[in-house]
Short mmCIF file of C-alpha atoms and ligand atoms in Angstrom, two decimals:
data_model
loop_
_atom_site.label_atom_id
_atom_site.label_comp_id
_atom_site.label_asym_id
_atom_site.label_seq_id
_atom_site.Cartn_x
_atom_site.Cartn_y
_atom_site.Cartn_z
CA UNK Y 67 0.00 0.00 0.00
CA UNK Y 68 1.10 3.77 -1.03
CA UNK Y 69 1.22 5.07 2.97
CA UNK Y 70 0.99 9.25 3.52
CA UNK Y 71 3.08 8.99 6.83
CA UNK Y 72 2.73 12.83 8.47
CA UNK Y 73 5.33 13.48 11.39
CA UNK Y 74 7.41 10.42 9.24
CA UNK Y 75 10.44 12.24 10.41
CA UNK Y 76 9.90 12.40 13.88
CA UNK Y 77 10.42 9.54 16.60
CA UNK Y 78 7.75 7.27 16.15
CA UNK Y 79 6.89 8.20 12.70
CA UNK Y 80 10.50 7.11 11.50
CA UNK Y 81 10.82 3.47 12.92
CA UNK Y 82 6.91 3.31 11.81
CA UNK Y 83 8.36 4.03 8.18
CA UNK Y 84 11.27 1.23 8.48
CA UNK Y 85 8.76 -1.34 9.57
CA UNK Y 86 6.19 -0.32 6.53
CA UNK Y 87 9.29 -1.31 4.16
CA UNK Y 88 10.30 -4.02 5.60
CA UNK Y 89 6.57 -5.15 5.22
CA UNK Y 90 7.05 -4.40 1.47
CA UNK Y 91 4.26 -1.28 1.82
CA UNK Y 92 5.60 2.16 0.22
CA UNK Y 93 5.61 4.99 2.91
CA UNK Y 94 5.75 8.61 1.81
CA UNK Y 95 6.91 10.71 4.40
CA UNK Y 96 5.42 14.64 5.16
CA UNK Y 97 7.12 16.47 7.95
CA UNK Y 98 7.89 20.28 8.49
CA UNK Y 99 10.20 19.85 10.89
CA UNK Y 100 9.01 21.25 13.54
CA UNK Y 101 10.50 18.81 15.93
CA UNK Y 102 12.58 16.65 14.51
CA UNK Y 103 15.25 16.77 12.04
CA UNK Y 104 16.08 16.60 8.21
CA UNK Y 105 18.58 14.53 9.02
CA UNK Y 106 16.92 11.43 9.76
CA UNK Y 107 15.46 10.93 5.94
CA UNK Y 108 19.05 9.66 5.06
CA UNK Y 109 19.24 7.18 7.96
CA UNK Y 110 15.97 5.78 6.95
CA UNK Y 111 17.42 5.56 3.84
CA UNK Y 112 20.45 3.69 4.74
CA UNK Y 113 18.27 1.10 6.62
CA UNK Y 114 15.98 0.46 4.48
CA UNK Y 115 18.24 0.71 0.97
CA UNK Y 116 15.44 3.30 -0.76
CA UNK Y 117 14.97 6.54 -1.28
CA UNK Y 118 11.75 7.25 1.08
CA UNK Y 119 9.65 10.10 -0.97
CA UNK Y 120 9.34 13.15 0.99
CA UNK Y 121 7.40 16.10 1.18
CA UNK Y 122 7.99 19.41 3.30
CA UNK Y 123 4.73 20.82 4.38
CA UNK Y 124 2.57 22.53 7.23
CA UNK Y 125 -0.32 20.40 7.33
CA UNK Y 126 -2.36 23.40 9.12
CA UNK Y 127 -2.34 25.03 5.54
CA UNK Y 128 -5.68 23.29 4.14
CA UNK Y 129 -4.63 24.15 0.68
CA UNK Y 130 -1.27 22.56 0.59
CA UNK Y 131 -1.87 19.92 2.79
CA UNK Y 132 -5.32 18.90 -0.23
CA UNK Y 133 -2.39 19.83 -3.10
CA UNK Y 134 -0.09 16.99 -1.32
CA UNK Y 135 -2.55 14.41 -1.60
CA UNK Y 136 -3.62 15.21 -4.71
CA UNK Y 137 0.15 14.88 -5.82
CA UNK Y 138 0.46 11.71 -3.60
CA UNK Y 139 -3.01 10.29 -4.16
CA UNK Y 140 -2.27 7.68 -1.31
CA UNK Y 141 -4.19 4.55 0.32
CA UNK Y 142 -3.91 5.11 3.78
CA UNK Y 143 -2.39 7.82 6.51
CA UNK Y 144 -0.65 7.28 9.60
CA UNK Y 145 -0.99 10.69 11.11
CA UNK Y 146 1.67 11.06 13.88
CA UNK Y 147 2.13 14.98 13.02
CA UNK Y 148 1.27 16.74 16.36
CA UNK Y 149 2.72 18.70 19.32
CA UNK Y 150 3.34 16.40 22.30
CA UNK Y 151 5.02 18.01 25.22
CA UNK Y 152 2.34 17.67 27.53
CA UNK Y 153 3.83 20.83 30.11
CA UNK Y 154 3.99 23.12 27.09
CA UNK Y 155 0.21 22.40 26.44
CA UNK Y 156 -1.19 23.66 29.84
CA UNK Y 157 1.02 26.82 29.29
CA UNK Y 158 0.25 27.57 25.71
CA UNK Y 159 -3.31 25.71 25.11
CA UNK Y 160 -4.57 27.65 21.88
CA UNK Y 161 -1.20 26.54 20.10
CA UNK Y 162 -2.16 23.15 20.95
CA UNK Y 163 -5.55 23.16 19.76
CA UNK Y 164 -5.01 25.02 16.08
CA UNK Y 165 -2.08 22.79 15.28
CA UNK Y 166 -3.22 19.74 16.45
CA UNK Y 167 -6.92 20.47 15.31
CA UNK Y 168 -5.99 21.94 12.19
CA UNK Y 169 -3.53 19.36 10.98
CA UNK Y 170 -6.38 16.44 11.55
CA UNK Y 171 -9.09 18.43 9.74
CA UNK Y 172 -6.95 19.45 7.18
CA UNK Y 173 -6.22 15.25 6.82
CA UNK Y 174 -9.51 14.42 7.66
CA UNK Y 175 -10.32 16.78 4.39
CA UNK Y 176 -7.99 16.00 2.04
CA UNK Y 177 -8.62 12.36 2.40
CA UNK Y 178 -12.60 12.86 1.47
CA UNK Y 179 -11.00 14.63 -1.73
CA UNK Y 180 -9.25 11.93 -3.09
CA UNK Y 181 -11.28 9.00 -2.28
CA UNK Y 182 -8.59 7.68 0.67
CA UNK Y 183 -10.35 5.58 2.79
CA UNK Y 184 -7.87 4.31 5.78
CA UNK Y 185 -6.59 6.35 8.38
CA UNK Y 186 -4.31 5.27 11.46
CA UNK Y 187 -4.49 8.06 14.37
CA UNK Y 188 -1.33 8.35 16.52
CA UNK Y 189 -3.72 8.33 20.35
CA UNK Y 190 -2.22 8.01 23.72
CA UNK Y 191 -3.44 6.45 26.98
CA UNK Y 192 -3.94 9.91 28.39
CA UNK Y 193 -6.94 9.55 26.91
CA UNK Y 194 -8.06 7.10 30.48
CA UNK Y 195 -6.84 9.68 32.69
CA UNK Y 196 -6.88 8.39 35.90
CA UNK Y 197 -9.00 5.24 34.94
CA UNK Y 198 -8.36 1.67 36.55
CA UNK Y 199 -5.82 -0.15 35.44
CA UNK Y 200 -4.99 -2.51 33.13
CA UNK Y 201 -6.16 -0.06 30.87
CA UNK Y 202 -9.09 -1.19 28.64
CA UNK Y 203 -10.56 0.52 25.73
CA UNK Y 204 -14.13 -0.46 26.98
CA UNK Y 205 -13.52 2.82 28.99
CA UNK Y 206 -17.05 4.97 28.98
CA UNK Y 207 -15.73 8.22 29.13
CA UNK Y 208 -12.64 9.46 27.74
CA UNK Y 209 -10.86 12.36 29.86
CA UNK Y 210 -7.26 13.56 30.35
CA UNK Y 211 -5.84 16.42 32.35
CA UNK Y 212 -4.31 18.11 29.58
CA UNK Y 213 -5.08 20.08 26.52
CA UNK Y 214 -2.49 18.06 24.68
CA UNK Y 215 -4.81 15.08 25.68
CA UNK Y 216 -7.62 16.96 25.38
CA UNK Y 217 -6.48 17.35 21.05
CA UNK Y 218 -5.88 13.18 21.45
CA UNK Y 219 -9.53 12.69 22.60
CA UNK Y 220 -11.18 15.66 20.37
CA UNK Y 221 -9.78 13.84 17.11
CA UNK Y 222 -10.25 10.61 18.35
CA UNK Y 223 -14.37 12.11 18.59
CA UNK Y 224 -14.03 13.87 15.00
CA UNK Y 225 -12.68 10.60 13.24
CA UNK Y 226 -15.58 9.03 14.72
CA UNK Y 227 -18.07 11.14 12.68
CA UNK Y 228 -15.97 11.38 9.73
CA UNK Y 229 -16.19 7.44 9.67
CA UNK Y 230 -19.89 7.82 10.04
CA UNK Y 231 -20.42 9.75 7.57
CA UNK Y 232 -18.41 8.99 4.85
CA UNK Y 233 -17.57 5.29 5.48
CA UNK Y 234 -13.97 5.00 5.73
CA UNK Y 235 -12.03 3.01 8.29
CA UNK Y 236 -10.26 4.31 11.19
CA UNK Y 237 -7.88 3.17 13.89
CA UNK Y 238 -6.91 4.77 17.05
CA UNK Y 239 -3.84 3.30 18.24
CA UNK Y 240 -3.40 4.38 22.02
CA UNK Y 241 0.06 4.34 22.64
CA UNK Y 242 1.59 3.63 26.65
CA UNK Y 243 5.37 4.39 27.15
CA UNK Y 244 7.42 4.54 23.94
CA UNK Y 245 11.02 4.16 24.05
CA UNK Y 246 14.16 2.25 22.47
CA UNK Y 247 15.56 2.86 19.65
CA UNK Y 248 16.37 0.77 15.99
CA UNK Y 249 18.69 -1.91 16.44
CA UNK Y 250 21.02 -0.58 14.05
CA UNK Y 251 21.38 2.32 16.51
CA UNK Y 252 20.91 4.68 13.28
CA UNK Y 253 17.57 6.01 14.27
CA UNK Y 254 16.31 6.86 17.99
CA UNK Y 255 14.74 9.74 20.02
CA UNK Y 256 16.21 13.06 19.76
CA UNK Y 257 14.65 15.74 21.82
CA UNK Y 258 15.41 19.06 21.65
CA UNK Y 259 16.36 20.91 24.55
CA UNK Y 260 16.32 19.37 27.77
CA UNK Y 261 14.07 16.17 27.62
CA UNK Y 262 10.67 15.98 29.03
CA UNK Y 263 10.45 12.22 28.92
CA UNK Y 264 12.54 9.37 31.25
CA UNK Y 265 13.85 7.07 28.85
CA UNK Y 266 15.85 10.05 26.86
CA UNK Y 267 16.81 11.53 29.70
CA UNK Y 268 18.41 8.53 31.72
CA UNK Y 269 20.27 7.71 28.20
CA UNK Y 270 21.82 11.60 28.48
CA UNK Y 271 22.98 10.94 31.94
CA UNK Y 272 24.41 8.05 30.91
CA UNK Y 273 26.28 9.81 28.20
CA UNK Y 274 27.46 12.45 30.74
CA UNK Y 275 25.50 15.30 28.72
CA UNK Y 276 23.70 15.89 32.30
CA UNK Y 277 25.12 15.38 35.90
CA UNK Y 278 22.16 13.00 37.54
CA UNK Y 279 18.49 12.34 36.66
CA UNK Y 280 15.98 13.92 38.82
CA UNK Y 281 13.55 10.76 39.52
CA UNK Y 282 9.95 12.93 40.32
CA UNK Y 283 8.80 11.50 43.56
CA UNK Y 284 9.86 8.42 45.78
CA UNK Y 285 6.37 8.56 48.10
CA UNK Y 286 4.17 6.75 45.77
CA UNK Y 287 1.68 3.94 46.66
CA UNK Y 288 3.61 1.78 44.50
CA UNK Y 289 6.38 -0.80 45.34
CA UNK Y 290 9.30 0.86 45.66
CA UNK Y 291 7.52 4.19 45.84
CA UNK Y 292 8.54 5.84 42.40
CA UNK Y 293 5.55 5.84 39.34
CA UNK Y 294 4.49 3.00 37.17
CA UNK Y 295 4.62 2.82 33.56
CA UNK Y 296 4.17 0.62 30.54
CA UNK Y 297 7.26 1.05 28.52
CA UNK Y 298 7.86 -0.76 25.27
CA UNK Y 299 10.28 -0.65 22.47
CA UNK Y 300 9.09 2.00 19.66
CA UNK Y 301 9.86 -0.91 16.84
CA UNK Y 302 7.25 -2.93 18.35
CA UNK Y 303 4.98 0.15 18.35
CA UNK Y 304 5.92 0.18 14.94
CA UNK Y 305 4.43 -3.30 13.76
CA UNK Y 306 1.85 -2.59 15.64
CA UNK Y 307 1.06 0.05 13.31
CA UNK Y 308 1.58 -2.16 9.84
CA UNK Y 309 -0.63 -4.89 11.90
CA UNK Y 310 -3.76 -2.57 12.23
CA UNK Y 311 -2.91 -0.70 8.61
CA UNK Y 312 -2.98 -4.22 7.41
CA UNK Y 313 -6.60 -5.04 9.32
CA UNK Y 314 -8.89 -2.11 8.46
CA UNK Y 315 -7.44 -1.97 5.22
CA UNK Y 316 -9.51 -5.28 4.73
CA UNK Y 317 -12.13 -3.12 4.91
CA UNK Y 318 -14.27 -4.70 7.94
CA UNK Y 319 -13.60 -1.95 10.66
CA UNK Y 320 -15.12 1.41 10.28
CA UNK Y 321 -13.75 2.65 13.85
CA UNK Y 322 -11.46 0.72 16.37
CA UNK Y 323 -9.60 1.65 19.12
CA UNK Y 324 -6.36 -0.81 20.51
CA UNK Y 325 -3.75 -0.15 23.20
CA UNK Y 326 -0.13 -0.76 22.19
CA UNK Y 327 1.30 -1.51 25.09
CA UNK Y 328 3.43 -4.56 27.08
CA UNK Y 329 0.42 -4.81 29.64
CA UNK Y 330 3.46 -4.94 32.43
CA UNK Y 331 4.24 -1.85 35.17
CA UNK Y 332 7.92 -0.82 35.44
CA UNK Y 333 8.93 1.67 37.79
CA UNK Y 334 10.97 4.38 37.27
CA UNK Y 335 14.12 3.13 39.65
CA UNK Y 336 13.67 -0.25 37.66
CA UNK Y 337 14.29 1.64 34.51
CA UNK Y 338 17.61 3.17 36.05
CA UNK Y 339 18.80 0.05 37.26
CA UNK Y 340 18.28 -2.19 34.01
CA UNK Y 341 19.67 1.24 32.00
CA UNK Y 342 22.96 0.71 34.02
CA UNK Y 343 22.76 -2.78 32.92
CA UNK Y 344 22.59 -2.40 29.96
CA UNK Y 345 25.12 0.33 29.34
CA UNK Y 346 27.54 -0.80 32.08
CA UNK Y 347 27.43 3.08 32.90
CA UNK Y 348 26.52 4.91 36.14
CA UNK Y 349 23.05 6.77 36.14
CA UNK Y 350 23.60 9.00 38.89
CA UNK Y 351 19.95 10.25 40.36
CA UNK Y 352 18.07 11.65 43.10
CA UNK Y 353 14.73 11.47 44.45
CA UNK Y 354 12.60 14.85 44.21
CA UNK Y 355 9.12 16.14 44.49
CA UNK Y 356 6.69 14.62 42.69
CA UNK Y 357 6.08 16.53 38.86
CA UNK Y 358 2.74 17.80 39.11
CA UNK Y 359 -0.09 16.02 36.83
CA UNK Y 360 1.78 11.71 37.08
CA UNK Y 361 -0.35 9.45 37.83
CA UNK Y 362 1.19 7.00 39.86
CA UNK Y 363 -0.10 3.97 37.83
CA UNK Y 364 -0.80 3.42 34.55
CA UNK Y 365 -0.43 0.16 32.21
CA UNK Y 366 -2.57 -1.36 29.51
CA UNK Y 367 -4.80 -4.27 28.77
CA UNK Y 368 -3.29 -5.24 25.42
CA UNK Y 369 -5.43 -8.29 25.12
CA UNK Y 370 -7.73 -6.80 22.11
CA UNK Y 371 -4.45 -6.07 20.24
CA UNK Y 372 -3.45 -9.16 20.79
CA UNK Y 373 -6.88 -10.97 19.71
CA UNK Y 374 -7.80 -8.89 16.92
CA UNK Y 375 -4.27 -7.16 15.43
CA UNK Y 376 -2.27 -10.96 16.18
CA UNK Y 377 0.24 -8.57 17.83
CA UNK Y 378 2.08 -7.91 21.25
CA UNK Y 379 4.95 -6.18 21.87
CA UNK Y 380 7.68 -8.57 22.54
CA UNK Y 381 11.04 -6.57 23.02
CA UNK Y 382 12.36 -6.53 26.88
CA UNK Y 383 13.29 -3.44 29.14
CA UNK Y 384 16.76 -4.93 28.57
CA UNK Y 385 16.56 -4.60 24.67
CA UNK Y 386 14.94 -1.09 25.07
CA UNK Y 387 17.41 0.26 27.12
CA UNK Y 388 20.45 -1.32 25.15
CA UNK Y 389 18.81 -0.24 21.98
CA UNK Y 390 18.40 3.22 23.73
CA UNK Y 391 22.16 3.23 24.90
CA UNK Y 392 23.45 1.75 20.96
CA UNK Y 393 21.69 5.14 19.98
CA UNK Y 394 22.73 7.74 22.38
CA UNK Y 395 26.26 6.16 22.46
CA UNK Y 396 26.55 6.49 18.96
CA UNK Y 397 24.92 9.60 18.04
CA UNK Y 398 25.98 11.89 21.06
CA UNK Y 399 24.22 15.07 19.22
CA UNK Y 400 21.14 12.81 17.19
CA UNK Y 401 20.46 14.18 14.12
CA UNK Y 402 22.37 17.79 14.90
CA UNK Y 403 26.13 16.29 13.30
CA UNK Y 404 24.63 14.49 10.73
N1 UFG O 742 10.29 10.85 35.27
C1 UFG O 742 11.25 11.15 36.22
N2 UFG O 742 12.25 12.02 35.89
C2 UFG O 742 12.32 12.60 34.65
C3 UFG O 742 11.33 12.28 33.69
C4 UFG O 742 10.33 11.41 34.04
O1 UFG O 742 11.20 10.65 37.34
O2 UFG O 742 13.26 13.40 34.42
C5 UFG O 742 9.21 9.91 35.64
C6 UFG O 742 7.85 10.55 35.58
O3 UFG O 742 7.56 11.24 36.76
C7 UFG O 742 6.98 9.32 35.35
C8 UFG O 742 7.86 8.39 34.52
O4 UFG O 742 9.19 8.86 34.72
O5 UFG O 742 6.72 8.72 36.57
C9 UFG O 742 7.55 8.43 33.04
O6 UFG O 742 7.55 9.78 32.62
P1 UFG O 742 7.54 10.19 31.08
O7 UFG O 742 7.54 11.69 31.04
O8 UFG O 742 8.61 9.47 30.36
O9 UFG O 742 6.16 9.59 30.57
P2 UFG O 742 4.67 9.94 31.04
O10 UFG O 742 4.06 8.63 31.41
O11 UFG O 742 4.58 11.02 32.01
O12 UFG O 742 4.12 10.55 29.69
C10 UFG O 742 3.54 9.73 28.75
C11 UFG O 742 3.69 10.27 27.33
C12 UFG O 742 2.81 11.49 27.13
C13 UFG O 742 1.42 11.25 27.65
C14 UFG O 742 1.50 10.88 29.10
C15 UFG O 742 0.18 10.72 29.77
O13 UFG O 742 5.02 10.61 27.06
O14 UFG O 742 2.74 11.75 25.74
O15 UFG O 742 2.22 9.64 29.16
O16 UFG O 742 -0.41 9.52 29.38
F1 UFG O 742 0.64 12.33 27.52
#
């Protein structure tokens, strides 16, 4: 299948693209940059052995963004293009909303205009909030603490309708903890600026770029008192996303929404201690107050993924942290020197 893949250049989006060729689909990648860098389109190159089509546009502009796809005319769309940084959202909420809004409209738009009928939505688990766990997507109400999870749960709602309406089929693919990196250390997370996330930030202690990790909050009803989380390797995430292109592509699903997760808690000092396994390096850290907005638990159910998709995520904490270390060991700077 001819794939549109929006954000293709950023973390998820580029290991997504690897996995589509490897599964002998042809992604096309659309990216403006925004936050991540040109230089990844020749790594995905060298892994795969092709020269990925790419496209530099601002999916906000309605009129480009219906020009691309009538240039591209493709089958489906992964749409990972979005803001993420869920801090930056409470303090700048209207940015949040337009691009993430606008982007999925304009998609949403320019798919009705050339007659493409498959759609994968990149969703998160903040869209539980503080729901039980496991995780389930049987979940009544959908309802996060964030605007950025707010736009998650507001296009998850408009894809809905424009299913409805217009009959095409949707997924929404709600994502846990995300980390590793390609095995051939080539591609990986690159944040810019100081990272928000643990994974990335652990791996830049570990590479000396910071002094010691900051783990937020050691008084938590949880075993060893730091947060809970359901990590799992991004290339996982990855075939997760060919599995489900590959399913409502068949045509039987007009909306469907599937965890990608490892259905297993880690905690944050667990991370640390199977990072400096991994890495055979020190990850110097203290405990401080707890960052305002964690839950202290939150995992998935990832049976229906399993029953319905034929996939689970089957990458360790071990591989993810010594595909995470290959990465950051090897590309001190990502993207910036290359
Ligand atoms: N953590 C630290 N120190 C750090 C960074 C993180 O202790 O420097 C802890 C956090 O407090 C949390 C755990 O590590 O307990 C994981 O934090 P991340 O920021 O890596 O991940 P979150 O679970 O907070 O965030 C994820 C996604 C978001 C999503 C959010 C809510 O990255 O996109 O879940 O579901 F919105």
């Amino acid at each position: 299948m001819k794939v549109l893949v929006t954000g293709g250049a950023g973390y998820i989006g580029s290991h997504t693209v690897v996995q589509l060729v490897e599964a002998g689909h042809e992604p096309v990648i659309v990216d403006n940059f925004v936050n991540s860098s040109p230089g990844v389109l020749d790594r995905i190159n060298e892994i795969t052995g092709r020269e990925i089509e790419f496209h530099e546009a601002d999916l906000t502009d309605v009129k480009k963004t219906l020009q691309l796809f009538d240039e591209v005319r493709p089958e489906a769309v992964i749409h990972f293009a979005s803001l993420k940084a869920v801090g930056e959202s409470v303090e700048k909420p209207l940015m949040y909303f337009r691009n993430n809004l606008d982007s999925a409209l304009s998609v949403a738009e320019a798919m009705g205009s050339v007659g493409c009928q498959n759609i994968i939505f990149s969703s998160s688990a903040t869209v539980y909030g503080d729901g039980d766990v496991p995780m389930n997507e049987n979940q009544e109400y959908l309802r996060s603490d964030s605007p950025y999870g707010r736009t998650k749960i507001m296009i998850e709602q408009i894809l809905t309708d424009v299913a409805a309406a217009h009959s095409i089929h949707v997924a929404l693919l709600r994502y846990f903890n995300p980390v590793g990196a390609h095995e051939s250390g080539l591609i990986g997370e690159d944040p810019l600026g100081i990272p928000n996330n643990l994974m990335p930030y652990v791996a830049q202690v570990a590479a000396g770029r910071r002094e010691r990790l900051t783990v937020h909050g050691g008084d938590y009803d949880t075993p060893d008192g730091t947060c809970l989380r359901d990590y799992l390797h991004v290339v996982d995430l990855a075939e997760g996303h060919v599995k489900a292109l590959e399913c409502i592509a068949e045509g039987n699903v007009s909306v469907r929404a599937w965890n990608l997760g490892r259905g297993r808690a880690v905690s944050v000092l667990e991370i640390v201690h199977a990072f400096k396994e991994a890495s055979g390096v020190d990850v110097p850290y203290v405990i401080g107050p707890r960052r305002a907005g964690d839950l202290p638990s939150v995992w998935a159910d990832p049976s229906r993924a399993r029953d319905e998709l034929g996939w689970t995520a089957e990458r360790t904490v071990a591989d993810m942290c010594a595909d995470t270390w290959r990465w950051q060991s090897s590309n001190p700077d990502g993207y910036r020197a290359s």
